[in-house]
Amino acid sequence: MNLEIKEKIETISCHLLSVYNNEESDSLHNGKIGHALFFFYASRFLHDEKFEKVGLSILENVISDLHSKPMRLGISEGLTGILWFVKHLIKYKYIHSDYRQIYIGIESDIFNVTTKLLENDNLDFLHGALGNIYYLLYDLENHPENRVFVKDIFQNISNKIVKTKNVTNRIDSNNDSFDCGLAHGISGLLLVLNRFVEQNIHGEKAVAYINEIAHLVLNNFDLKKRFIWCNGNAGIIYALLRVANLTYPTLSAKITSLALNASMLRGNGLGGINEACFCHGSAGNLQIFSRLYNLYGNDEFLKAKEFWLESTLNFADYEDGVAGFKTWDGDKFVIDNNLLLGVSGIGLALMSHIDEEFIHWDESFLF
């Protein structure tokens, strides 16, 4: 099977080489920078330097265009995602540290924008405050200058939780507009709060908020939700498991029991999934269980990982697709080349399955 997977990765690589220049967006999750992330990882996976050279060329071109193509601040489709990409490449030694000059000085702008987003209750990870906060927390050991920003931001988060009790009121009132998901809701907040704990920034308060939010998410867990990364049960389970060790014993036991439910780990079948993309498809679930097995080594996670690998490969059944893959576009299946919805993300998830050395690409998705 690994040979089949490698052939698909090679096919995706060659396809992206032929089309990346046609992409209009420079963004991480839906544009050229996502392609570049794929190329850098493919260069090591396939032992082919040409992919690294293309990735570096994309990065250089995007950097040169930043002044002429203003971008809003956000991790998925904005400047924050591009800056995260540079930090990521430096962290894993794909590029040298001289590239730090690209983002030095911009953190204060990110802090100011994030403060306003929090004032407007925008806790979205992909398009709002949480993505920017995650960026400021990212690789903080090598960027201690950002500690002052994240300390102040934590106080803003704290004030919001204490003052409004927004989480409790909206969930307990059964408000359907409330989102417990990872990409747009409070499961994403759980993972960001966990980063504060890891960095020993307001750790005791962060743990208290984690317990409150985890309790509410668990008590309102809906088995009927789709089993997907973005706003479904797969992402929620991942977030709960990552913070379980910080919760009180009875809550931790409930989280573990829920997560190890074998039928649920497979989404009770495919759980409404009809494609392989990362965001709301089988590749996202494959990456989740690659991560969980890598972290905890539980056989149930290995079984779930193998299930979602098989599901992903089974979705590669389009003769006119890229390595067989296409993405649902509302009324038809189309070719998508990007990280969030297309073959870049699928290919990287397949790399992660074969070799855990390549698992870290997912850090732009709160892993």
mmCIF file of C-alpha atoms in Angstrom:
data_model
loop_
_atom_site.group_PDB
_atom_site.id
_atom_site.type_symbol
_atom_site.label_atom_id
_atom_site.label_comp_id
_atom_site.label_asym_id
_atom_site.label_seq_id
_atom_site.Cartn_x
_atom_site.Cartn_y
_atom_site.Cartn_z
ATOM 1 C CA MET A 1 0.000 0.000 0.000
ATOM 2 C CA ASN A 2 2.856 2.411 0.733
ATOM 3 C CA LEU A 3 3.932 2.127 -2.903
ATOM 4 C CA GLU A 4 0.430 3.157 -4.010
ATOM 5 C CA ILE A 5 0.503 6.090 -1.600
ATOM 6 C CA LYS A 6 3.935 7.227 -2.776
ATOM 7 C CA GLU A 7 2.767 7.116 -6.391
ATOM 8 C CA LYS A 8 -0.174 9.355 -5.502
ATOM 9 C CA ILE A 9 2.135 11.812 -3.742
ATOM 10 C CA GLU A 10 4.404 11.869 -6.814
ATOM 11 C CA THR A 11 1.390 12.473 -9.067
ATOM 12 C CA ILE A 12 0.162 15.321 -6.853
ATOM 13 C CA SER A 13 3.672 16.813 -6.810
ATOM 14 C CA CYS A 14 3.967 16.816 -10.586
ATOM 15 C CA HIS A 15 0.474 18.234 -10.972
ATOM 16 C CA LEU A 16 1.154 21.102 -8.550
ATOM 17 C CA LEU A 17 4.382 21.902 -10.402
ATOM 18 C CA SER A 18 2.341 22.460 -13.537
ATOM 19 C CA VAL A 19 -0.391 24.646 -11.995
ATOM 20 C CA TYR A 20 0.923 26.596 -8.991
ATOM 21 C CA ASN A 21 1.674 29.697 -11.072
ATOM 22 C CA ASN A 22 -1.998 29.877 -12.022
ATOM 23 C CA GLU A 23 -3.096 30.318 -8.409
ATOM 24 C CA GLU A 24 -4.195 33.906 -7.726
ATOM 25 C CA SER A 25 -4.216 33.821 -3.923
ATOM 26 C CA ASP A 26 -0.973 33.944 -1.943
ATOM 27 C CA SER A 27 -2.591 32.556 1.217
ATOM 28 C CA LEU A 28 -1.600 29.576 3.333
ATOM 29 C CA HIS A 29 -4.738 27.475 3.335
ATOM 30 C CA ASN A 30 -6.157 28.466 -0.042
ATOM 31 C CA GLY A 31 -3.253 29.645 -2.145
ATOM 32 C CA LYS A 32 0.375 29.558 -3.224
ATOM 33 C CA ILE A 33 1.920 29.432 0.243
ATOM 34 C CA GLY A 34 0.031 26.204 0.888
ATOM 35 C CA HIS A 35 1.504 24.820 -2.331
ATOM 36 C CA ALA A 36 4.945 25.907 -1.145
ATOM 37 C CA LEU A 37 4.434 24.080 2.154
ATOM 38 C CA PHE A 38 3.653 20.933 0.166
ATOM 39 C CA PHE A 39 6.737 21.397 -2.027
ATOM 40 C CA PHE A 40 9.119 21.792 0.929
ATOM 41 C CA TYR A 41 7.823 18.607 2.535
ATOM 42 C CA ALA A 42 7.752 16.751 -0.795
ATOM 43 C CA SER A 43 11.398 17.635 -1.375
ATOM 44 C CA ARG A 44 12.431 15.647 1.686
ATOM 45 C CA PHE A 45 9.851 12.917 1.272
ATOM 46 C CA LEU A 46 10.728 12.263 -2.378
ATOM 47 C CA HIS A 47 14.416 13.202 -1.984
ATOM 48 C CA ASP A 48 14.119 15.666 -4.850
ATOM 49 C CA GLU A 49 15.626 19.149 -4.438
ATOM 50 C CA LYS A 50 13.653 20.658 -7.299
ATOM 51 C CA PHE A 51 10.548 20.805 -5.111
ATOM 52 C CA GLU A 52 12.406 22.758 -2.421
ATOM 53 C CA LYS A 53 13.658 25.191 -5.062
ATOM 54 C CA VAL A 54 10.105 25.747 -6.304
ATOM 55 C CA GLY A 55 8.850 26.225 -2.744
ATOM 56 C CA LEU A 56 11.552 28.790 -2.071
ATOM 57 C CA SER A 57 10.778 30.578 -5.328
ATOM 58 C CA ILE A 58 7.110 30.833 -4.344
ATOM 59 C CA LEU A 59 8.061 32.233 -0.945
ATOM 60 C CA GLU A 60 10.422 34.819 -2.443
ATOM 61 C CA ASN A 61 7.796 35.960 -4.949
ATOM 62 C CA VAL A 62 5.099 36.257 -2.293
ATOM 63 C CA ILE A 63 7.436 38.252 -0.048
ATOM 64 C CA SER A 64 8.317 40.629 -2.879
ATOM 65 C CA ASP A 65 4.606 41.214 -3.548
ATOM 66 C CA LEU A 66 3.612 41.958 0.052
ATOM 67 C CA HIS A 67 3.970 45.727 -0.298
ATOM 68 C CA SER A 68 2.021 45.901 -3.538
ATOM 69 C CA LYS A 69 -0.683 43.398 -2.485
ATOM 70 C CA PRO A 70 -1.930 44.401 0.980
ATOM 71 C CA MET A 71 -3.483 41.525 2.935
ATOM 72 C CA ARG A 72 -5.664 41.469 6.015
ATOM 73 C CA LEU A 73 -4.368 39.675 9.101
ATOM 74 C CA GLY A 74 -5.603 36.097 9.485
ATOM 75 C CA ILE A 75 -4.004 32.675 9.507
ATOM 76 C CA SER A 76 -6.045 30.973 6.802
ATOM 77 C CA GLU A 77 -6.263 33.557 4.029
ATOM 78 C CA GLY A 78 -4.248 36.478 5.371
ATOM 79 C CA LEU A 79 -0.768 37.736 6.130
ATOM 80 C CA THR A 80 -0.633 35.906 9.463
ATOM 81 C CA GLY A 81 -0.607 32.576 7.641
ATOM 82 C CA ILE A 82 2.290 33.629 5.431
ATOM 83 C CA LEU A 83 4.290 34.739 8.476
ATOM 84 C CA TRP A 84 3.448 31.468 10.247
ATOM 85 C CA PHE A 85 4.805 29.633 7.204
ATOM 86 C CA VAL A 86 8.127 31.457 7.453
ATOM 87 C CA LYS A 87 8.398 30.649 11.168
ATOM 88 C CA HIS A 88 7.554 27.028 10.452
ATOM 89 C CA LEU A 89 10.229 26.670 7.786
ATOM 90 C CA ILE A 90 12.842 28.193 10.088
ATOM 91 C CA LYS A 91 11.744 25.956 12.982
ATOM 92 C CA TYR A 92 12.195 22.781 10.935
ATOM 93 C CA LYS A 93 15.346 24.047 9.191
ATOM 94 C CA TYR A 94 13.986 24.312 5.671
ATOM 95 C CA ILE A 95 15.268 27.897 5.436
ATOM 96 C CA HIS A 96 17.822 29.913 7.394
ATOM 97 C CA SER A 97 16.952 32.266 10.235
ATOM 98 C CA ASP A 98 17.722 35.413 8.207
ATOM 99 C CA TYR A 99 14.125 35.215 7.005
ATOM 100 C CA ARG A 100 13.043 36.339 10.501
ATOM 101 C CA GLN A 101 13.331 39.915 9.286
ATOM 102 C CA ILE A 102 10.124 39.394 7.307
ATOM 103 C CA TYR A 103 7.915 39.277 10.388
ATOM 104 C CA ILE A 104 9.889 41.266 12.952
ATOM 105 C CA GLY A 105 7.867 44.373 13.821
ATOM 106 C CA ILE A 106 4.565 43.073 12.443
ATOM 107 C CA GLU A 107 3.616 41.346 15.703
ATOM 108 C CA SER A 108 2.443 44.645 17.204
ATOM 109 C CA ASP A 109 -0.003 45.061 14.299
ATOM 110 C CA ILE A 110 -1.235 41.505 14.786
ATOM 111 C CA PHE A 111 -1.719 42.211 18.498
ATOM 112 C CA ASN A 112 -3.758 45.360 17.807
ATOM 113 C CA VAL A 113 -5.967 43.688 15.206
ATOM 114 C CA THR A 114 -6.478 40.668 17.473
ATOM 115 C CA THR A 115 -7.523 42.881 20.371
ATOM 116 C CA LYS A 116 -10.235 44.417 18.185
ATOM 117 C CA LEU A 117 -11.374 40.988 16.985
ATOM 118 C CA LEU A 118 -11.742 39.845 20.592
ATOM 119 C CA GLU A 119 -13.760 42.970 21.386
ATOM 120 C CA ASN A 120 -16.102 41.928 18.573
ATOM 121 C CA ASP A 121 -16.401 38.336 19.942
ATOM 122 C CA ASN A 122 -14.576 36.895 16.918
ATOM 123 C CA LEU A 123 -12.958 33.725 18.312
ATOM 124 C CA ASP A 124 -12.746 32.039 14.908
ATOM 125 C CA PHE A 125 -9.458 30.190 14.321
ATOM 126 C CA LEU A 126 -9.339 30.241 10.523
ATOM 127 C CA HIS A 127 -10.513 33.828 10.035
ATOM 128 C CA GLY A 128 -10.437 35.574 13.403
ATOM 129 C CA ALA A 129 -8.670 36.189 16.696
ATOM 130 C CA LEU A 130 -7.665 32.623 17.590
ATOM 131 C CA GLY A 131 -5.551 32.181 14.459
ATOM 132 C CA ASN A 132 -3.617 35.353 15.233
ATOM 133 C CA ILE A 133 -3.170 34.371 18.885
ATOM 134 C CA TYR A 134 -1.928 30.964 17.825
ATOM 135 C CA TYR A 135 0.605 32.647 15.535
ATOM 136 C CA LEU A 136 1.943 34.803 18.381
ATOM 137 C CA LEU A 137 2.250 31.703 20.576
ATOM 138 C CA TYR A 138 3.897 29.639 17.839
ATOM 139 C CA ASP A 139 7.524 28.672 18.513
ATOM 140 C CA LEU A 140 7.530 31.154 21.377
ATOM 141 C CA GLU A 141 10.750 29.693 22.757
ATOM 142 C CA ASN A 142 12.597 31.228 19.816
ATOM 143 C CA HIS A 143 10.477 34.402 19.766
ATOM 144 C CA PRO A 144 10.415 35.585 23.404
ATOM 145 C CA GLU A 145 9.647 39.119 22.264
ATOM 146 C CA ASN A 146 6.043 37.992 21.700
ATOM 147 C CA ARG A 147 5.465 37.029 25.342
ATOM 148 C CA VAL A 148 4.362 40.550 26.247
ATOM 149 C CA PHE A 149 1.700 40.427 23.513
ATOM 150 C CA VAL A 150 0.294 37.024 24.463
ATOM 151 C CA LYS A 151 0.208 37.938 28.168
ATOM 152 C CA ASP A 152 -1.959 40.951 27.370
ATOM 153 C CA ILE A 153 -4.103 38.945 24.972
ATOM 154 C CA PHE A 154 -4.724 36.311 27.632
ATOM 155 C CA GLN A 155 -6.048 39.045 29.884
ATOM 156 C CA ASN A 156 -8.443 40.079 27.122
ATOM 157 C CA ILE A 157 -9.659 36.485 26.788
ATOM 158 C CA SER A 158 -9.977 36.218 30.554
ATOM 159 C CA ASN A 159 -11.966 39.426 30.828
ATOM 160 C CA LYS A 160 -14.368 38.224 28.159
ATOM 161 C CA ILE A 161 -14.974 34.851 29.831
ATOM 162 C CA VAL A 162 -15.347 36.321 33.308
ATOM 163 C CA LYS A 163 -17.451 39.326 32.293
ATOM 164 C CA THR A 164 -19.946 37.723 29.942
ATOM 165 C CA LYS A 165 -19.819 33.989 30.711
ATOM 166 C CA ASN A 166 -20.471 33.775 26.980
ATOM 167 C CA VAL A 167 -19.650 30.088 26.787
ATOM 168 C CA THR A 168 -22.054 29.032 29.555
ATOM 169 C CA ASN A 169 -24.935 31.231 28.498
ATOM 170 C CA ARG A 170 -24.883 30.340 24.831
ATOM 171 C CA ILE A 171 -24.478 26.589 25.211
ATOM 172 C CA ASP A 172 -26.859 26.125 28.118
ATOM 173 C CA SER A 173 -29.541 28.116 26.334
ATOM 174 C CA ASN A 174 -29.304 25.654 23.415
ATOM 175 C CA ASN A 175 -28.524 28.468 21.028
ATOM 176 C CA ASP A 176 -27.995 26.752 17.679
ATOM 177 C CA SER A 177 -25.644 29.503 16.556
ATOM 178 C CA PHE A 178 -23.058 28.450 19.113
ATOM 179 C CA ASP A 179 -20.162 26.525 17.601
ATOM 180 C CA CYS A 180 -18.337 23.861 19.604
ATOM 181 C CA GLY A 181 -16.127 23.021 16.629
ATOM 182 C CA LEU A 182 -12.388 23.395 16.233
ATOM 183 C CA ALA A 183 -12.040 25.707 13.227
ATOM 184 C CA HIS A 184 -14.694 28.271 14.184
ATOM 185 C CA GLY A 185 -15.660 27.546 17.788
ATOM 186 C CA ILE A 186 -14.578 26.906 21.351
ATOM 187 C CA SER A 187 -12.735 23.637 20.743
ATOM 188 C CA GLY A 188 -10.209 25.859 19.004
ATOM 189 C CA LEU A 189 -10.124 28.008 22.137
ATOM 190 C CA LEU A 190 -9.323 24.877 24.168
ATOM 191 C CA LEU A 191 -6.235 24.226 22.054
ATOM 192 C CA VAL A 192 -5.080 27.845 22.231
ATOM 193 C CA LEU A 193 -5.532 27.871 26.029
ATOM 194 C CA ASN A 194 -3.482 24.672 26.124
ATOM 195 C CA ARG A 195 -0.651 26.591 24.424
ATOM 196 C CA PHE A 196 -0.768 29.177 27.207
ATOM 197 C CA VAL A 197 -0.359 26.372 29.740
ATOM 198 C CA GLU A 198 2.555 24.863 27.802
ATOM 199 C CA GLN A 199 4.271 28.259 27.773
ATOM 200 C CA ASN A 200 3.582 28.835 31.484
ATOM 201 C CA ILE A 201 1.634 32.014 30.758
ATOM 202 C CA HIS A 202 -1.220 32.491 33.238
ATOM 203 C CA GLY A 203 -1.189 28.699 33.541
ATOM 204 C CA GLU A 204 -3.517 28.318 36.537
ATOM 205 C CA LYS A 205 -6.197 30.539 35.033
ATOM 206 C CA ALA A 206 -5.829 28.814 31.662
ATOM 207 C CA VAL A 207 -6.319 25.388 33.283
ATOM 208 C CA ALA A 208 -9.438 26.648 35.071
ATOM 209 C CA TYR A 209 -10.907 27.913 31.788
ATOM 210 C CA ILE A 210 -9.973 24.660 30.043
ATOM 211 C CA ASN A 211 -11.900 22.672 32.651
ATOM 212 C CA GLU A 212 -14.952 24.919 32.335
ATOM 213 C CA ILE A 213 -15.006 24.830 28.540
ATOM 214 C CA ALA A 214 -14.161 21.114 28.235
ATOM 215 C CA HIS A 215 -16.984 20.280 30.637
ATOM 216 C CA LEU A 216 -19.463 22.293 28.571
ATOM 217 C CA VAL A 217 -18.283 20.838 25.250
ATOM 218 C CA LEU A 218 -18.446 17.286 26.576
ATOM 219 C CA ASN A 219 -21.889 17.728 28.111
ATOM 220 C CA ASN A 220 -23.212 19.118 24.835
ATOM 221 C CA PHE A 221 -21.459 16.610 22.576
ATOM 222 C CA ASP A 222 -23.802 15.682 19.723
ATOM 223 C CA LEU A 223 -23.267 12.217 18.259
ATOM 224 C CA LYS A 224 -25.220 13.275 15.174
ATOM 225 C CA LYS A 225 -22.656 15.884 14.102
ATOM 226 C CA ARG A 226 -20.473 15.052 11.111
ATOM 227 C CA PHE A 227 -17.168 13.361 11.923
ATOM 228 C CA ILE A 228 -14.852 15.992 10.435
ATOM 229 C CA TRP A 229 -11.997 18.308 11.444
ATOM 230 C CA CYS A 230 -13.435 21.784 10.903
ATOM 231 C CA ASN A 231 -16.720 21.914 12.824
ATOM 232 C CA GLY A 232 -17.513 18.287 13.595
ATOM 233 C CA ASN A 233 -16.855 15.569 16.125
ATOM 234 C CA ALA A 234 -13.408 14.528 14.916
ATOM 235 C CA GLY A 235 -11.946 17.965 15.640
ATOM 236 C CA ILE A 236 -13.818 18.222 18.931
ATOM 237 C CA ILE A 237 -12.498 14.845 20.121
ATOM 238 C CA TYR A 238 -8.975 15.837 19.168
ATOM 239 C CA ALA A 239 -9.215 19.074 21.154
ATOM 240 C CA LEU A 240 -10.702 17.340 24.206
ATOM 241 C CA LEU A 241 -8.007 14.677 24.207
ATOM 242 C CA ARG A 242 -5.201 17.234 23.976
ATOM 243 C CA VAL A 243 -6.409 18.937 27.161
ATOM 244 C CA ALA A 244 -7.633 15.832 29.019
ATOM 245 C CA ASN A 245 -4.504 15.667 31.177
ATOM 246 C CA LEU A 246 -5.319 19.170 32.486
ATOM 247 C CA THR A 247 -8.895 18.358 33.490
ATOM 248 C CA TYR A 248 -10.092 16.991 36.792
ATOM 249 C CA PRO A 249 -10.127 13.141 37.021
ATOM 250 C CA THR A 250 -13.824 12.455 36.387
ATOM 251 C CA LEU A 251 -13.895 14.771 33.357
ATOM 252 C CA SER A 252 -10.670 13.276 32.016
ATOM 253 C CA ALA A 253 -12.144 9.776 32.321
ATOM 254 C CA LYS A 254 -15.267 10.825 30.388
ATOM 255 C CA ILE A 255 -13.155 12.349 27.618
ATOM 256 C CA THR A 256 -11.038 9.209 27.302
ATOM 257 C CA SER A 257 -14.114 6.968 27.254
ATOM 258 C CA LEU A 258 -15.707 9.057 24.518
ATOM 259 C CA ALA A 259 -12.537 9.134 22.445
ATOM 260 C CA LEU A 260 -11.989 5.393 22.604
ATOM 261 C CA ASN A 261 -15.470 4.510 21.419
ATOM 262 C CA ALA A 262 -14.436 2.393 18.431
ATOM 263 C CA SER A 263 -17.566 2.940 16.316
ATOM 264 C CA MET A 264 -17.398 6.692 16.804
ATOM 265 C CA LEU A 265 -13.726 6.835 15.866
ATOM 266 C CA ARG A 266 -14.819 5.677 12.451
ATOM 267 C CA GLY A 267 -17.619 8.207 12.267
ATOM 268 C CA ASN A 268 -20.288 5.463 12.382
ATOM 269 C CA GLY A 269 -19.382 4.627 8.826
ATOM 270 C CA LEU A 270 -18.207 7.662 6.873
ATOM 271 C CA GLY A 271 -20.362 10.045 8.897
ATOM 272 C CA GLY A 272 -21.621 11.990 5.900
ATOM 273 C CA ILE A 273 -18.160 12.370 4.366
ATOM 274 C CA ASN A 274 -18.094 12.082 0.578
ATOM 275 C CA GLU A 275 -14.588 13.321 -0.290
ATOM 276 C CA ALA A 276 -10.957 13.198 0.777
ATOM 277 C CA CYS A 277 -10.140 16.849 1.557
ATOM 278 C CA PHE A 278 -8.575 17.926 4.859
ATOM 279 C CA CYS A 279 -11.193 20.402 6.075
ATOM 280 C CA HIS A 280 -14.306 18.230 6.066
ATOM 281 C CA GLY A 281 -13.124 15.033 4.435
ATOM 282 C CA SER A 282 -11.328 11.794 5.207
ATOM 283 C CA ALA A 283 -7.781 13.204 4.985
ATOM 284 C CA GLY A 284 -8.492 15.496 7.931
ATOM 285 C CA ASN A 285 -9.523 12.488 10.000
ATOM 286 C CA LEU A 286 -6.491 10.552 8.796
ATOM 287 C CA GLN A 287 -4.274 13.384 10.056
ATOM 288 C CA ILE A 288 -6.098 13.587 13.380
ATOM 289 C CA PHE A 289 -5.559 9.905 14.119
ATOM 290 C CA SER A 290 -2.004 9.965 12.803
ATOM 291 C CA ARG A 291 -1.415 12.656 15.425
ATOM 292 C CA LEU A 292 -3.291 10.872 18.203
ATOM 293 C CA TYR A 293 -1.519 7.584 17.572
ATOM 294 C CA ASN A 294 1.799 9.418 17.435
ATOM 295 C CA LEU A 295 1.017 11.102 20.778
ATOM 296 C CA TYR A 296 -0.643 8.302 22.734
ATOM 297 C CA GLY A 297 0.086 5.034 20.922
ATOM 298 C CA ASN A 298 -3.363 3.554 21.555
ATOM 299 C CA ASP A 299 -4.375 0.669 19.266
ATOM 300 C CA GLU A 300 -7.848 2.174 18.789
ATOM 301 C CA PHE A 301 -6.260 5.261 17.286
ATOM 302 C CA LEU A 302 -4.175 3.069 14.995
ATOM 303 C CA LYS A 303 -7.309 1.256 13.824
ATOM 304 C CA ALA A 304 -9.056 4.570 13.192
ATOM 305 C CA LYS A 305 -6.011 5.862 11.316
ATOM 306 C CA GLU A 306 -6.025 2.798 9.047
ATOM 307 C CA PHE A 307 -9.766 3.173 8.487
ATOM 308 C CA TRP A 308 -9.441 6.784 7.355
ATOM 309 C CA LEU A 309 -6.435 5.966 5.189
ATOM 310 C CA GLU A 310 -8.468 3.331 3.372
ATOM 311 C CA SER A 311 -11.394 5.745 3.064
ATOM 312 C CA THR A 312 -9.120 8.432 1.602
ATOM 313 C CA LEU A 313 -7.696 6.066 -0.987
ATOM 314 C CA ASN A 314 -11.194 4.868 -1.874
ATOM 315 C CA PHE A 315 -12.221 8.462 -2.658
ATOM 316 C CA ALA A 316 -9.489 8.615 -5.323
ATOM 317 C CA ASP A 317 -11.800 7.219 -7.971
ATOM 318 C CA TYR A 318 -12.083 10.047 -10.518
ATOM 319 C CA GLU A 319 -10.364 9.403 -13.820
ATOM 320 C CA ASP A 320 -10.118 13.152 -14.415
ATOM 321 C CA GLY A 321 -8.984 13.907 -10.859
ATOM 322 C CA VAL A 322 -5.483 14.559 -9.502
ATOM 323 C CA ALA A 323 -4.217 11.120 -8.442
ATOM 324 C CA GLY A 324 -7.933 10.312 -8.557
ATOM 325 C CA PHE A 325 -8.993 13.069 -6.124
ATOM 326 C CA LYS A 326 -11.626 15.764 -6.595
ATOM 327 C CA THR A 327 -13.394 18.137 -4.198
ATOM 328 C CA TRP A 328 -17.102 18.838 -3.805
ATOM 329 C CA ASP A 329 -17.873 22.424 -4.826
ATOM 330 C CA GLY A 330 -21.515 22.739 -3.854
ATOM 331 C CA ASP A 331 -23.062 21.244 -6.984
ATOM 332 C CA LYS A 332 -20.256 19.235 -8.587
ATOM 333 C CA PHE A 333 -16.851 17.674 -7.950
ATOM 334 C CA VAL A 334 -13.898 19.770 -9.120
ATOM 335 C CA ILE A 335 -10.091 19.758 -8.929
ATOM 336 C CA ASP A 336 -8.825 21.799 -5.973
ATOM 337 C CA ASN A 337 -5.093 22.257 -5.491
ATOM 338 C CA ASN A 338 -4.985 23.921 -2.099
ATOM 339 C CA LEU A 339 -4.182 22.918 1.471
ATOM 340 C CA LEU A 340 -7.569 23.191 3.155
ATOM 341 C CA LEU A 341 -9.820 21.729 0.480
ATOM 342 C CA GLY A 342 -7.547 20.164 -2.102
ATOM 343 C CA VAL A 343 -4.740 17.840 -3.063
ATOM 344 C CA SER A 344 -1.966 19.717 -1.225
ATOM 345 C CA GLY A 345 -3.564 18.818 2.101
ATOM 346 C CA ILE A 346 -4.437 15.293 0.990
ATOM 347 C CA GLY A 347 -0.881 14.661 -0.174
ATOM 348 C CA LEU A 348 0.615 15.922 3.082
ATOM 349 C CA ALA A 349 -1.745 13.755 5.132
ATOM 350 C CA LEU A 350 -0.600 10.744 3.110
ATOM 351 C CA MET A 351 3.044 11.650 3.780
ATOM 352 C CA SER A 352 2.298 11.820 7.518
ATOM 353 C CA HIS A 353 0.802 8.345 7.432
ATOM 354 C CA ILE A 354 3.911 6.803 5.910
ATOM 355 C CA ASP A 355 6.500 8.601 8.044
ATOM 356 C CA GLU A 356 5.858 10.608 11.232
ATOM 357 C CA GLU A 357 8.853 12.810 10.346
ATOM 358 C CA PHE A 358 6.460 14.622 8.012
ATOM 359 C CA ILE A 359 3.619 15.091 10.492
ATOM 360 C CA HIS A 360 4.402 18.668 11.514
ATOM 361 C CA TRP A 361 2.912 20.361 8.463
ATOM 362 C CA ASP A 362 -0.446 20.240 10.256
ATOM 363 C CA GLU A 363 0.649 22.801 12.853
ATOM 364 C CA SER A 364 -1.132 25.487 10.848
ATOM 365 C CA PHE A 365 -4.385 23.698 11.734
ATOM 366 C CA LEU A 366 -3.976 23.905 15.539
ATOM 367 C CA PHE A 367 -2.199 20.548 15.922
#
